[in-house]
Short mmCIF file of C-alpha atoms in Angstrom, two decimals:
data_model
loop_
_atom_site.label_atom_id
_atom_site.label_comp_id
_atom_site.label_asym_id
_atom_site.label_seq_id
_atom_site.Cartn_x
_atom_site.Cartn_y
_atom_site.Cartn_z
CA UNK M 23 178.87 194.75 -26.37
CA UNK M 24 176.48 192.31 -28.25
CA UNK M 25 173.94 190.13 -25.72
CA UNK M 26 174.45 187.31 -26.18
CA UNK M 27 171.93 184.58 -27.73
CA UNK M 28 169.84 182.41 -25.31
CA UNK M 29 169.15 179.05 -26.69
CA UNK M 30 165.39 177.19 -26.39
CA UNK M 31 164.68 174.77 -23.82
CA UNK M 32 162.65 171.93 -25.30
CA UNK M 33 160.65 170.29 -21.76
CA UNK M 34 161.59 165.90 -22.76
CA UNK M 35 158.63 164.03 -22.58
CA UNK M 36 158.11 159.93 -22.17
CA UNK M 37 156.08 159.36 -25.25
CA UNK M 38 152.81 156.63 -23.81
CA UNK M 39 152.16 153.63 -25.16
CA UNK M 40 149.83 154.27 -27.53
CA UNK M 41 152.99 157.21 -28.57
CA UNK M 42 155.33 154.55 -29.60
CA UNK M 43 152.37 151.94 -30.76
CA UNK M 44 152.08 155.04 -33.22
CA UNK M 45 155.74 155.16 -34.16
CA UNK M 46 156.03 151.85 -34.80
CA UNK M 47 153.50 151.39 -36.75
CA UNK M 48 154.71 153.88 -38.80
CA UNK M 49 158.07 152.96 -38.86
CA UNK M 50 156.78 149.05 -40.50
CA UNK M 51 154.53 151.16 -42.76
CA UNK M 52 156.93 152.61 -44.20
CA UNK M 53 159.87 149.96 -43.98
CA UNK M 54 157.12 147.79 -46.08
CA UNK M 55 156.00 149.96 -48.80
CA UNK M 56 160.23 149.54 -50.24
CA UNK M 57 160.62 145.99 -50.13
CA UNK M 58 161.05 145.28 -53.79
CA UNK M 59 157.80 144.17 -55.65
CA UNK M 60 157.58 140.38 -56.65
CA UNK M 61 158.22 139.03 -59.91
CA UNK M 62 155.99 137.72 -62.28
CA UNK M 63 156.00 134.17 -61.98
CA UNK M 64 156.90 132.16 -65.16
CA UNK M 65 154.50 130.82 -67.41
CA UNK M 66 155.50 126.94 -68.31
CA UNK M 67 157.08 125.85 -71.14
CA UNK M 68 160.51 127.71 -70.22
CA UNK M 69 163.49 127.68 -73.09
CA UNK M 70 166.72 125.85 -71.61
CA UNK M 71 169.90 127.99 -71.63
CA UNK M 72 171.06 126.59 -74.86
CA UNK M 73 167.54 127.82 -76.58
CA UNK M 74 167.94 131.07 -75.08
CA UNK M 75 171.38 131.46 -76.58
CA UNK M 76 170.71 130.11 -79.81
CA UNK M 77 167.69 132.47 -80.22
CA UNK M 78 169.37 134.92 -78.79
CA UNK M 79 171.71 134.60 -82.30
CA UNK M 80 169.00 135.43 -84.99
CA UNK M 81 171.07 134.49 -87.24
CA UNK M 82 173.23 131.98 -88.43
CA UNK M 83 174.83 130.83 -91.60
CA UNK M 84 175.20 127.68 -93.81
CA UNK M 85 177.84 126.78 -95.57
CA UNK M 86 177.00 123.69 -97.88
CA UNK M 87 180.65 122.23 -98.91
CA UNK M 88 181.61 119.08 -100.38
CA UNK M 89 182.90 116.85 -103.74
CA UNK M 90 179.20 118.54 -104.75
CA UNK M 91 180.71 122.12 -105.46
CA UNK M 92 182.90 120.31 -107.89
CA UNK M 93 180.44 118.26 -109.78
CA UNK M 94 177.09 119.86 -109.85
CA UNK M 95 175.48 117.86 -107.97
CA UNK M 96 172.67 118.16 -105.23
CA UNK M 97 172.59 115.20 -104.00
CA UNK M 98 175.50 113.07 -104.94
CA UNK M 99 175.80 109.63 -105.62
CA UNK M 100 178.70 108.59 -102.95
CA UNK M 101 180.58 107.45 -105.46
CA UNK M 102 182.45 110.55 -106.65
CA UNK M 103 186.40 109.98 -106.69
CA UNK M 104 187.74 111.57 -103.82
CA UNK M 105 190.21 113.40 -106.27
CA UNK M 106 187.62 115.72 -107.50
CA UNK M 107 187.65 117.59 -104.19
CA UNK M 108 190.56 120.04 -104.43
CA UNK M 109 189.81 123.63 -103.78
CA UNK M 110 192.74 125.61 -103.69
CA UNK M 111 192.06 128.31 -102.75
CA UNK M 112 190.83 127.42 -99.72
CA UNK M 113 189.98 130.40 -96.47
CA UNK M 114 188.19 129.20 -93.63
CA UNK M 115 188.49 133.06 -92.58
CA UNK M 116 187.57 134.23 -95.45
CA UNK M 117 183.90 132.69 -94.13
CA UNK M 118 183.91 133.53 -90.60
CA UNK M 119 185.27 136.64 -91.13
CA UNK M 120 181.89 137.34 -94.26
CA UNK M 121 180.25 135.93 -91.34
CA UNK M 122 180.66 138.22 -88.61
CA UNK M 123 180.92 141.53 -91.49
CA UNK M 124 177.07 140.85 -92.42
CA UNK M 125 175.52 140.32 -88.82
CA UNK M 126 175.68 136.58 -88.69
CA UNK M 127 176.61 135.08 -85.27
CA UNK M 128 177.39 131.16 -85.88
CA UNK M 129 178.36 129.19 -88.88
CA UNK M 130 177.06 125.74 -89.38
CA UNK M 131 179.25 123.33 -91.64
CA UNK M 132 177.76 120.30 -94.06
CA UNK M 133 180.56 118.11 -92.30
CA UNK M 134 179.30 115.19 -94.19
CA UNK M 135 176.37 115.77 -96.58
CA UNK M 136 174.08 113.47 -98.05
CA UNK M 137 176.97 111.62 -100.37
CA UNK M 138 178.81 110.49 -97.36
CA UNK M 139 182.46 111.83 -97.92
CA UNK M 140 184.24 113.96 -94.85
CA UNK M 141 185.03 117.23 -94.87
CA UNK M 142 187.51 115.98 -91.42
CA UNK M 143 190.31 112.88 -91.64
CA UNK M 144 187.48 110.54 -90.10
CA UNK M 145 188.69 107.59 -88.51
CA UNK M 146 186.04 105.41 -89.55
CA UNK M 147 186.27 105.28 -92.69
CA UNK M 148 188.85 106.55 -96.08
CA UNK M 149 185.89 108.48 -97.53
CA UNK M 150 187.29 111.83 -96.88
CA UNK M 151 189.72 114.54 -97.18
CA UNK M 152 192.40 112.70 -95.77
CA UNK M 153 191.92 110.71 -99.81
CA UNK M 154 190.99 114.22 -101.59
CA UNK M 155 194.33 115.95 -102.83
CA UNK M 156 193.81 118.57 -101.45
CA UNK M 157 196.57 119.66 -98.43
CA UNK M 158 197.73 116.74 -99.99
CA UNK M 159 195.85 114.53 -98.03
CA UNK M 160 196.06 115.90 -94.54
CA UNK M 161 193.41 118.47 -94.29
CA UNK M 162 190.54 119.29 -91.94
CA UNK M 163 188.25 121.80 -93.67
CA UNK M 164 186.23 121.54 -90.66
CA UNK M 165 189.62 121.96 -88.44
CA UNK M 166 190.37 125.28 -90.09
CA UNK M 167 186.65 125.69 -89.86
CA UNK M 168 186.96 125.64 -86.30
CA UNK M 169 189.75 127.83 -85.40
CA UNK M 170 189.09 130.29 -87.03
CA UNK M 171 185.68 130.69 -85.07
CA UNK M 172 187.35 130.58 -82.14
CA UNK M 173 189.29 133.32 -83.72
CA UNK M 174 187.15 135.66 -84.27
CA UNK M 175 184.63 135.49 -81.89
CA UNK M 176 182.11 133.41 -83.96
CA UNK M 177 179.50 130.38 -82.64
CA UNK M 178 180.31 126.82 -84.53
CA UNK M 179 177.77 124.39 -85.62
CA UNK M 180 177.85 121.74 -88.28
CA UNK M 181 175.76 118.93 -89.88
CA UNK M 182 176.29 115.53 -89.95
CA UNK M 183 173.73 114.07 -92.27
CA UNK M 184 171.84 110.45 -90.74
CA UNK M 185 171.96 109.69 -94.45
CA UNK M 186 174.84 107.44 -95.86
CA UNK M 187 174.95 106.55 -99.33
CA UNK M 188 178.09 105.58 -99.78
CA UNK M 189 179.20 103.54 -96.40
CA UNK M 190 178.90 100.53 -96.60
CA UNK M 191 176.55 99.49 -93.51
CA UNK M 192 173.84 102.00 -93.92
CA UNK M 193 170.77 99.68 -94.03
CA UNK M 194 171.87 97.57 -91.00
CA UNK M 195 170.71 99.05 -88.58
CA UNK M 196 173.46 98.09 -84.98
CA UNK M 197 175.94 98.29 -87.47
CA UNK M 198 175.21 101.93 -88.96
CA UNK M 199 174.12 103.37 -85.51
CA UNK M 200 177.37 102.70 -84.51
CA UNK M 201 179.31 104.19 -87.36
CA UNK M 202 176.75 107.33 -87.36
CA UNK M 203 177.36 107.60 -83.51
CA UNK M 204 181.58 107.41 -84.17
CA UNK M 205 181.45 109.96 -86.72
CA UNK M 206 179.57 112.38 -84.19
CA UNK M 207 182.11 111.89 -81.58
CA UNK M 208 184.52 113.20 -83.35
CA UNK M 209 183.60 116.02 -84.37
CA UNK M 210 182.03 116.65 -80.83
CA UNK M 211 185.34 115.54 -79.02
CA UNK M 212 188.28 117.40 -81.96
CA UNK M 213 186.75 120.73 -82.11
CA UNK M 214 186.38 122.76 -79.32
CA UNK M 215 182.79 124.29 -78.41
CA UNK M 216 179.58 123.40 -80.80
CA UNK M 217 176.38 125.57 -79.57
CA UNK M 218 173.88 123.94 -82.67
CA UNK M 219 173.84 120.58 -84.08
CA UNK M 220 171.65 119.88 -87.48
CA UNK M 221 170.12 116.41 -88.22
CA UNK M 222 167.50 116.27 -91.44
CA UNK M 223 165.17 113.50 -92.33
CA UNK M 224 166.25 113.51 -95.93
CA UNK M 225 166.31 109.86 -97.71
CA UNK M 226 165.45 109.39 -102.02
CA UNK M 227 162.86 107.48 -102.67
CA UNK M 228 163.94 103.55 -102.93
CA UNK M 229 167.01 103.74 -100.91
CA UNK M 230 167.88 101.65 -97.94
CA UNK M 231 165.50 101.29 -95.23
CA UNK M 232 166.83 102.73 -92.02
CA UNK M 233 165.77 103.13 -88.23
CA UNK M 234 167.80 105.75 -86.80
CA UNK M 235 168.94 105.84 -83.27
CA UNK M 236 167.99 109.19 -82.53
CA UNK M 237 167.32 109.91 -78.52
CA UNK M 238 170.43 107.56 -78.31
CA UNK M 239 172.30 110.51 -80.89
CA UNK M 240 170.71 113.43 -79.04
CA UNK M 241 171.71 111.77 -74.86
CA UNK M 242 175.06 112.00 -76.50
CA UNK M 243 175.14 115.35 -78.44
CA UNK M 244 174.01 116.91 -74.84
CA UNK M 245 176.61 114.43 -72.24
CA UNK M 246 179.75 116.03 -75.40
CA UNK M 247 178.48 119.36 -76.12
CA UNK M 248 175.56 120.45 -73.55
CA UNK M 249 175.58 123.30 -75.05
CA UNK M 250 175.06 122.56 -78.26
CA UNK M 251 171.32 123.43 -79.80
CA UNK M 252 169.88 119.99 -81.75
CA UNK M 253 167.51 120.79 -84.56
CA UNK M 254 165.42 118.22 -86.40
CA UNK M 255 161.53 118.08 -87.60
CA UNK M 256 160.77 117.11 -84.42
CA UNK M 257 163.69 119.58 -81.83
CA UNK M 258 164.38 118.03 -79.22
CA UNK M 259 166.33 121.77 -78.77
CA UNK M 260 164.88 123.41 -81.94
CA UNK M 261 162.63 122.84 -84.93
CA UNK M 262 162.31 123.10 -88.70
CA UNK M 263 160.21 125.22 -89.78
CA UNK M 264 158.37 123.24 -92.92
CA UNK M 265 159.58 124.52 -96.35
CA UNK M 266 163.23 125.92 -97.97
CA UNK M 267 162.23 128.87 -98.60
CA UNK M 268 162.99 130.63 -94.69
CA UNK M 269 159.47 132.10 -94.50
CA UNK M 270 157.67 131.58 -90.92
CA UNK M 271 153.31 131.05 -89.79
CA UNK M 272 152.09 134.60 -89.33
CA UNK M 273 151.11 133.04 -86.23
CA UNK M 274 154.41 131.32 -85.25
CA UNK M 275 154.51 129.90 -80.96
CA UNK M 276 157.90 128.53 -79.57
CA UNK M 277 155.30 125.86 -78.06
CA UNK M 278 154.88 122.59 -79.67
CA UNK M 279 154.42 119.05 -78.47
CA UNK M 280 157.11 117.10 -79.81
CA UNK M 281 155.28 113.96 -78.92
CA UNK M 282 152.67 115.58 -82.59
CA UNK M 283 156.32 115.42 -84.72
CA UNK M 284 158.04 112.67 -85.84
CA UNK M 285 161.73 113.50 -87.86
CA UNK M 286 161.47 113.02 -91.65
CA UNK M 287 156.81 113.18 -91.09
CA UNK M 288 155.70 116.08 -89.38
CA UNK M 289 152.84 117.99 -90.99
CA UNK M 290 154.36 121.04 -92.23
CA UNK M 291 151.27 123.22 -90.87
CA UNK M 292 152.26 121.97 -86.90
CA UNK M 293 156.32 122.77 -87.83
CA UNK M 294 154.85 126.06 -89.70
CA UNK M 295 152.92 127.76 -86.19
CA UNK M 296 154.19 125.79 -83.93
CA UNK M 297 151.17 125.38 -80.70
CA UNK M 298 149.40 126.92 -78.61
CA UNK M 299 149.00 124.34 -75.97
CA UNK M 300 152.13 122.95 -76.47
CA UNK M 301 153.82 121.14 -73.55
CA UNK M 302 157.63 122.28 -74.89
CA UNK M 303 159.68 124.67 -75.90
CA UNK M 304 161.10 124.23 -79.43
CA UNK M 305 160.97 126.93 -81.29
CA UNK M 306 161.46 127.09 -85.16
CA UNK M 307 165.09 127.86 -87.74
CA UNK M 308 164.05 129.07 -90.82
CA UNK M 309 166.58 127.82 -93.31
CA UNK M 310 166.50 128.63 -97.18
CA UNK M 311 169.30 129.56 -99.39
CA UNK M 312 171.55 132.25 -100.92
CA UNK M 313 171.17 130.69 -104.18
CA UNK M 314 168.72 128.67 -106.31
CA UNK M 315 170.36 125.16 -105.13
CA UNK M 316 172.29 123.72 -101.67
CA UNK M 317 175.76 123.91 -103.16
CA UNK M 318 177.41 126.42 -104.77
CA UNK M 319 177.03 126.26 -109.09
CA UNK M 320 178.76 128.12 -111.97
CA UNK M 321 175.47 129.12 -113.95
CA UNK M 322 173.10 130.35 -110.52
CA UNK M 323 173.05 133.91 -109.07
CA UNK M 324 172.43 134.90 -105.57
CA UNK M 325 168.79 136.44 -104.39
CA UNK M 326 168.98 140.01 -103.81
CA UNK M 327 169.69 142.32 -100.34
CA UNK M 328 165.89 143.32 -101.25
CA UNK M 329 164.72 139.40 -101.28
CA UNK M 330 166.99 138.85 -98.13
CA UNK M 331 165.10 141.47 -96.47
CA UNK M 332 161.81 140.53 -97.34
CA UNK M 333 162.58 136.78 -96.04
CA UNK M 334 164.46 138.33 -92.49
CA UNK M 335 160.82 140.43 -91.80
CA UNK M 336 159.03 136.77 -92.34
CA UNK M 337 161.36 134.30 -90.57
CA UNK M 338 163.62 136.75 -87.70
CA UNK M 339 160.47 139.29 -87.86
CA UNK M 340 158.32 135.81 -86.74
CA UNK M 341 159.64 134.61 -83.49
CA UNK M 342 162.29 132.45 -86.00
CA UNK M 343 165.99 132.43 -86.14
CA UNK M 344 167.05 132.80 -89.48
CA UNK M 345 169.73 130.31 -91.27
CA UNK M 346 171.00 131.60 -94.29
CA UNK M 347 173.10 129.05 -96.62
CA UNK M 348 176.02 130.83 -98.44
CA UNK M 349 177.44 128.11 -99.77
CA UNK M 350 181.89 128.48 -100.90
CA UNK M 351 183.26 127.80 -104.26
CA UNK M 352 185.42 125.18 -106.40
CA UNK M 353 188.68 127.51 -105.34
CA UNK M 354 186.74 127.50 -101.52
CA UNK M 355 185.77 130.60 -101.22
CA UNK M 356 182.94 132.52 -100.94
CA UNK M 357 181.70 134.48 -104.17
CA UNK M 358 182.01 138.19 -104.30
CA UNK M 359 178.51 138.27 -105.89
CA UNK M 360 177.28 136.84 -102.84
CA UNK M 361 179.03 138.72 -100.51
CA UNK M 362 178.27 141.78 -101.98
CA UNK M 363 174.45 140.86 -101.48
CA UNK M 364 174.89 140.12 -97.62
CA UNK M 365 176.88 143.40 -97.15
CA UNK M 366 173.62 144.92 -99.32
CA UNK M 367 171.97 143.52 -96.60
CA UNK M 368 173.02 144.31 -93.45
CA UNK M 369 173.19 147.73 -94.76
CA UNK M 370 169.20 148.27 -95.42
CA UNK M 371 169.22 146.13 -91.54
CA UNK M 372 171.51 149.08 -90.14
CA UNK M 373 169.37 152.13 -92.11
CA UNK M 374 165.70 150.54 -91.04
CA UNK M 375 166.92 149.52 -87.47
CA UNK M 376 169.18 152.11 -86.54
CA UNK M 377 166.79 154.45 -85.12
CA UNK M 378 163.75 153.19 -82.65
CA UNK M 379 161.62 156.35 -83.65
CA UNK M 380 160.25 154.79 -79.91
CA UNK M 381 163.15 155.85 -77.92
CA UNK M 382 162.31 159.58 -78.18
CA UNK M 383 158.82 159.34 -77.29
CA UNK M 384 156.80 159.93 -73.95
CA UNK M 385 155.30 155.60 -72.68
CA UNK M 386 152.87 155.47 -70.43
CA UNK M 387 150.86 152.07 -69.50
CA UNK M 388 147.99 151.41 -67.79
CA UNK M 389 149.12 149.94 -64.98
CA UNK M 390 152.47 149.10 -63.60
CA UNK M 391 152.90 146.36 -61.91
CA UNK M 392 154.37 147.26 -57.79
CA UNK M 393 152.07 151.08 -58.87
CA UNK M 394 153.20 153.47 -61.33
CA UNK M 395 156.18 154.68 -59.45
CA UNK M 396 157.81 151.34 -59.43
CA UNK M 397 160.55 151.40 -62.06
CA UNK M 398 161.71 147.61 -62.25
CA UNK M 399 158.21 147.12 -64.16
CA UNK M 400 157.83 150.43 -65.60
CA UNK M 401 156.97 150.92 -70.02
CA UNK M 402 160.11 152.52 -69.73
CA UNK M 403 162.31 149.26 -69.67
CA UNK M 404 160.59 148.83 -73.64
CA UNK M 405 162.89 151.02 -75.25
CA UNK M 406 166.10 149.14 -73.42
CA UNK M 407 166.92 145.93 -76.08
CA UNK M 408 167.17 143.51 -73.60
CA UNK M 409 165.07 140.94 -72.48
CA UNK M 410 166.01 140.92 -69.15
CA UNK M 411 164.33 144.01 -68.80
CA UNK M 412 160.80 144.25 -69.37
CA UNK M 413 156.97 146.13 -68.81
CA UNK M 414 154.61 143.99 -66.53
CA UNK M 415 150.83 145.32 -65.80
CA UNK M 416 149.60 145.58 -61.98
CA UNK M 417 147.60 141.53 -61.52
CA UNK M 418 144.26 140.84 -62.55
CA UNK M 419 143.94 144.83 -65.00
CA UNK M 420 141.51 143.68 -67.78
CA UNK M 421 143.55 147.28 -70.33
CA UNK M 422 146.38 146.67 -70.84
CA UNK M 423 147.91 148.47 -73.01
CA UNK M 424 151.05 150.85 -73.42
CA UNK M 425 151.50 154.92 -74.64
CA UNK M 426 153.42 155.92 -76.91
CA UNK M 427 153.64 160.52 -76.20
CA UNK M 428 155.53 162.22 -79.16
CA UNK M 429 155.80 166.11 -79.15
CA UNK M 430 155.87 165.93 -82.91
CA UNK M 431 154.16 163.72 -85.44
CA UNK M 432 156.39 160.89 -86.65
CA UNK M 433 155.76 158.98 -89.98
CA UNK M 434 156.99 154.63 -89.83
CA UNK M 435 155.63 151.34 -91.75
CA UNK M 436 157.36 148.68 -89.07
CA UNK M 437 156.80 147.81 -85.34
CA UNK M 438 158.40 145.59 -83.84
CA UNK M 439 157.40 144.17 -80.36
CA UNK M 440 160.16 141.10 -78.00
CA UNK M 441 158.01 139.59 -75.29
CA UNK M 442 160.68 138.46 -71.97
CA UNK M 443 160.54 135.00 -73.74
CA UNK M 444 162.92 133.28 -70.75
CA UNK M 445 159.40 133.67 -68.27
CA UNK M 446 157.43 131.83 -71.30
CA UNK M 447 155.85 133.09 -74.38
CA UNK M 448 152.75 134.56 -73.63
CA UNK M 449 150.90 136.57 -76.30
CA UNK M 450 147.91 135.22 -78.59
CA UNK M 451 146.93 138.88 -80.27
CA UNK M 452 147.89 142.67 -80.27
CA UNK M 453 147.48 145.48 -81.53
CA UNK M 454 148.69 149.39 -82.77
CA UNK M 455 146.52 152.32 -82.72
CA UNK M 456 147.48 155.45 -83.59
CA UNK M 457 145.55 158.54 -82.67
CA UNK M 458 143.82 160.79 -86.18
CA UNK M 459 142.79 163.80 -86.89
CA UNK M 460 139.88 163.72 -85.04
CA UNK M 461 140.95 162.11 -82.02
CA UNK M 462 139.96 158.75 -82.51
CA UNK M 463 141.93 155.99 -82.30
CA UNK M 464 141.93 154.27 -85.75
CA UNK M 465 144.03 150.46 -85.96
CA UNK M 466 147.29 150.68 -87.73
CA UNK M 467 147.74 146.69 -87.78
CA UNK M 468 147.23 143.80 -85.67
CA UNK M 469 149.38 140.76 -85.21
CA UNK M 470 148.95 137.50 -83.33
CA UNK M 471 152.19 135.92 -81.07
CA UNK M 472 155.10 137.86 -80.81
CA UNK M 473 158.03 135.27 -78.84
CA UNK M 474 161.39 136.42 -78.81
CA UNK M 475 160.50 139.18 -81.58
CA UNK M 476 157.86 140.53 -83.42
CA UNK M 477 157.61 142.57 -87.06
CA UNK M 478 155.13 143.73 -88.32
CA UNK M 479 155.48 145.92 -92.23
CA UNK M 480 152.30 148.17 -93.00
CA UNK M 481 152.00 151.06 -95.55
CA UNK M 482 153.71 154.49 -93.11
CA UNK M 483 151.75 155.46 -90.97
CA UNK M 484 151.45 159.28 -89.68
CA UNK M 485 150.80 160.52 -86.28
CA UNK M 486 151.83 161.51 -82.37
CA UNK M 487 149.70 159.73 -80.33
CA UNK M 488 149.88 155.97 -80.43
CA UNK M 489 149.12 152.91 -78.23
CA UNK M 490 149.68 149.82 -78.50
CA UNK M 491 146.54 147.09 -76.87
CA UNK M 492 147.55 143.66 -76.03
CA UNK M 493 144.07 141.80 -76.97
CA UNK M 494 144.41 137.93 -75.75
CA UNK M 495 147.70 136.47 -73.46
CA UNK M 496 148.36 133.18 -71.50
CA UNK M 497 149.50 135.34 -68.29
CA UNK M 498 149.48 138.97 -67.73
CA UNK M 499 151.33 140.38 -70.86
CA UNK M 500 155.44 141.13 -69.95
CA UNK M 501 156.64 143.09 -72.81
CA UNK M 502 160.79 143.28 -73.00
CA UNK M 503 161.24 145.60 -76.17
CA UNK M 504 158.92 148.22 -78.11
CA UNK M 505 160.22 150.25 -81.73
CA UNK M 506 159.04 151.31 -84.88
CA UNK M 507 160.73 152.82 -87.71
CA UNK M 508 160.41 153.39 -91.54
CA UNK M 509 161.04 151.16 -94.29
CA UNK M 510 162.20 153.68 -97.05
CA UNK M 511 163.21 150.56 -98.70
CA UNK M 512 160.64 147.55 -99.33
CA UNK M 513 157.22 146.98 -101.11
CA UNK M 514 154.71 145.47 -99.66
CA UNK M 515 152.68 143.28 -101.04
CA UNK M 516 149.01 141.18 -100.17
CA UNK M 517 148.80 143.57 -96.98
CA UNK M 518 146.45 140.75 -95.08
CA UNK M 519 146.22 142.07 -91.72
CA UNK M 520 143.93 144.55 -90.50
CA UNK M 521 145.53 147.56 -91.33
CA UNK M 522 144.27 151.66 -91.06
CA UNK M 523 140.70 150.55 -89.60
CA UNK M 524 140.00 148.00 -92.73
CA UNK M 525 140.55 144.89 -94.41
CA UNK M 526 143.09 145.78 -97.09
CA UNK M 527 144.93 143.40 -100.33
CA UNK M 528 147.17 145.64 -102.07
CA UNK M 529 150.36 146.80 -103.64
CA UNK M 530 152.28 149.16 -101.54
CA UNK M 531 155.05 151.16 -102.76
CA UNK M 532 157.36 152.61 -99.58
CA UNK M 533 159.34 155.42 -100.29
CA UNK M 534 161.88 154.97 -102.15
CA UNK M 535 165.22 156.10 -100.53
CA UNK M 536 168.12 158.47 -102.11
CA UNK M 537 171.31 156.93 -101.29
CA UNK M 538 172.48 155.73 -104.31
CA UNK M 539 174.84 153.09 -102.31
CA UNK M 540 172.17 150.77 -101.13
CA UNK M 541 170.28 151.33 -104.17
CA UNK M 542 173.37 149.81 -106.28
CA UNK M 543 173.72 146.93 -103.07
CA UNK M 544 170.37 145.63 -103.68
#
């Protein structure tokens, strides 16, 4: 017979006032400690939503096309007979497909170049496709491109030259500004969403003087297409980098003073570097052609894939967007030799940037906003490829460091750093150190601005322990991405950054690949 198990008897007591107070304080403290850490304040100026959308696209393809394609000109006279324009095999879907396959998210078309010939059937002039034999005068290049862009999910941009060598009202201030705005309105209301409008101040010597109502144009463009970023020497949304080589300054701020810029007359050095004290957010776009000319000419050949890779490092890798011109030929197609170069360029980028070595590292920081266990601002965020997750240090710190520790030594020669630019551009200067065999920190490379993206190249190094140090910043630095990569293709020339603890200017050949398909492509 089993004994009945007796349960213990607990005596209930009413807690004293002091005990109750202590319990409430404890609960309040626990509740407070679980509150979400406040985000860091943005630092002005900030990008608009259309500027953010533009910057995140990285690369766009420019399509220079028109009568110049058939006459061998770069700046047409405006007197070429419309009958010369007859691209019998024109296929806008091929253009967009080539762009998308090569990694470009937007295409821009020269809807009207300086010769005044319109690639759409404008109702303000007969100097257009409707006077050409192409499609029996019923064609619309801009319309076909817009349709293909929608089908492929690629953004569309347009270039409408202010300088017009054909239009008789050019030189008459009121009349030509009305004409230009009429044509711009057609382009912005006939073809769906436009994401970029490209303007410039190009005009030949001894041409008629002309006052453009730029501010009026800008307001109309934003009214009709609120998501369209406007490019010009002076913004308002995007600025020219100051050259047509696709090369930005090694220091490149998105900050800028529009009041210090004039379309067609801005200091190229100011355009290249931006302004750390600038009151406006005007990031830079680097335009360059894959061929010597901007229009297709049978005698010209495209740049190599390796050359495009070098331009990529010096444009996209310097806080800019790359606008690469790839002109269709006289049949109306992008030439096969250009396509092969673009494919090689894509394969090079994929080979280099598909494997971020930092993903295999243990990351920790000198401090973390909200404490070491606040995952929202933890250093681990920097291996997630998004500007909306980032590492933030604790406030009022003198050291800003991210440590990168590997189980085994790794070899690399490219550093990628990004900032969450929706909160402003902050970093003035930074450097990367490695721990050498003597357990001493040695500088690998240093850089100045970061912005949306910074890519730094240097001779290959091998190390197990690294640290990214922010030396100077406009406010507490925020880092959204950190990448370490091995580029076995590039040849480094004139390395002027401080690297490996010494000042170097040398030619350094980085290990070549054994991949025969890539070698054939480059």
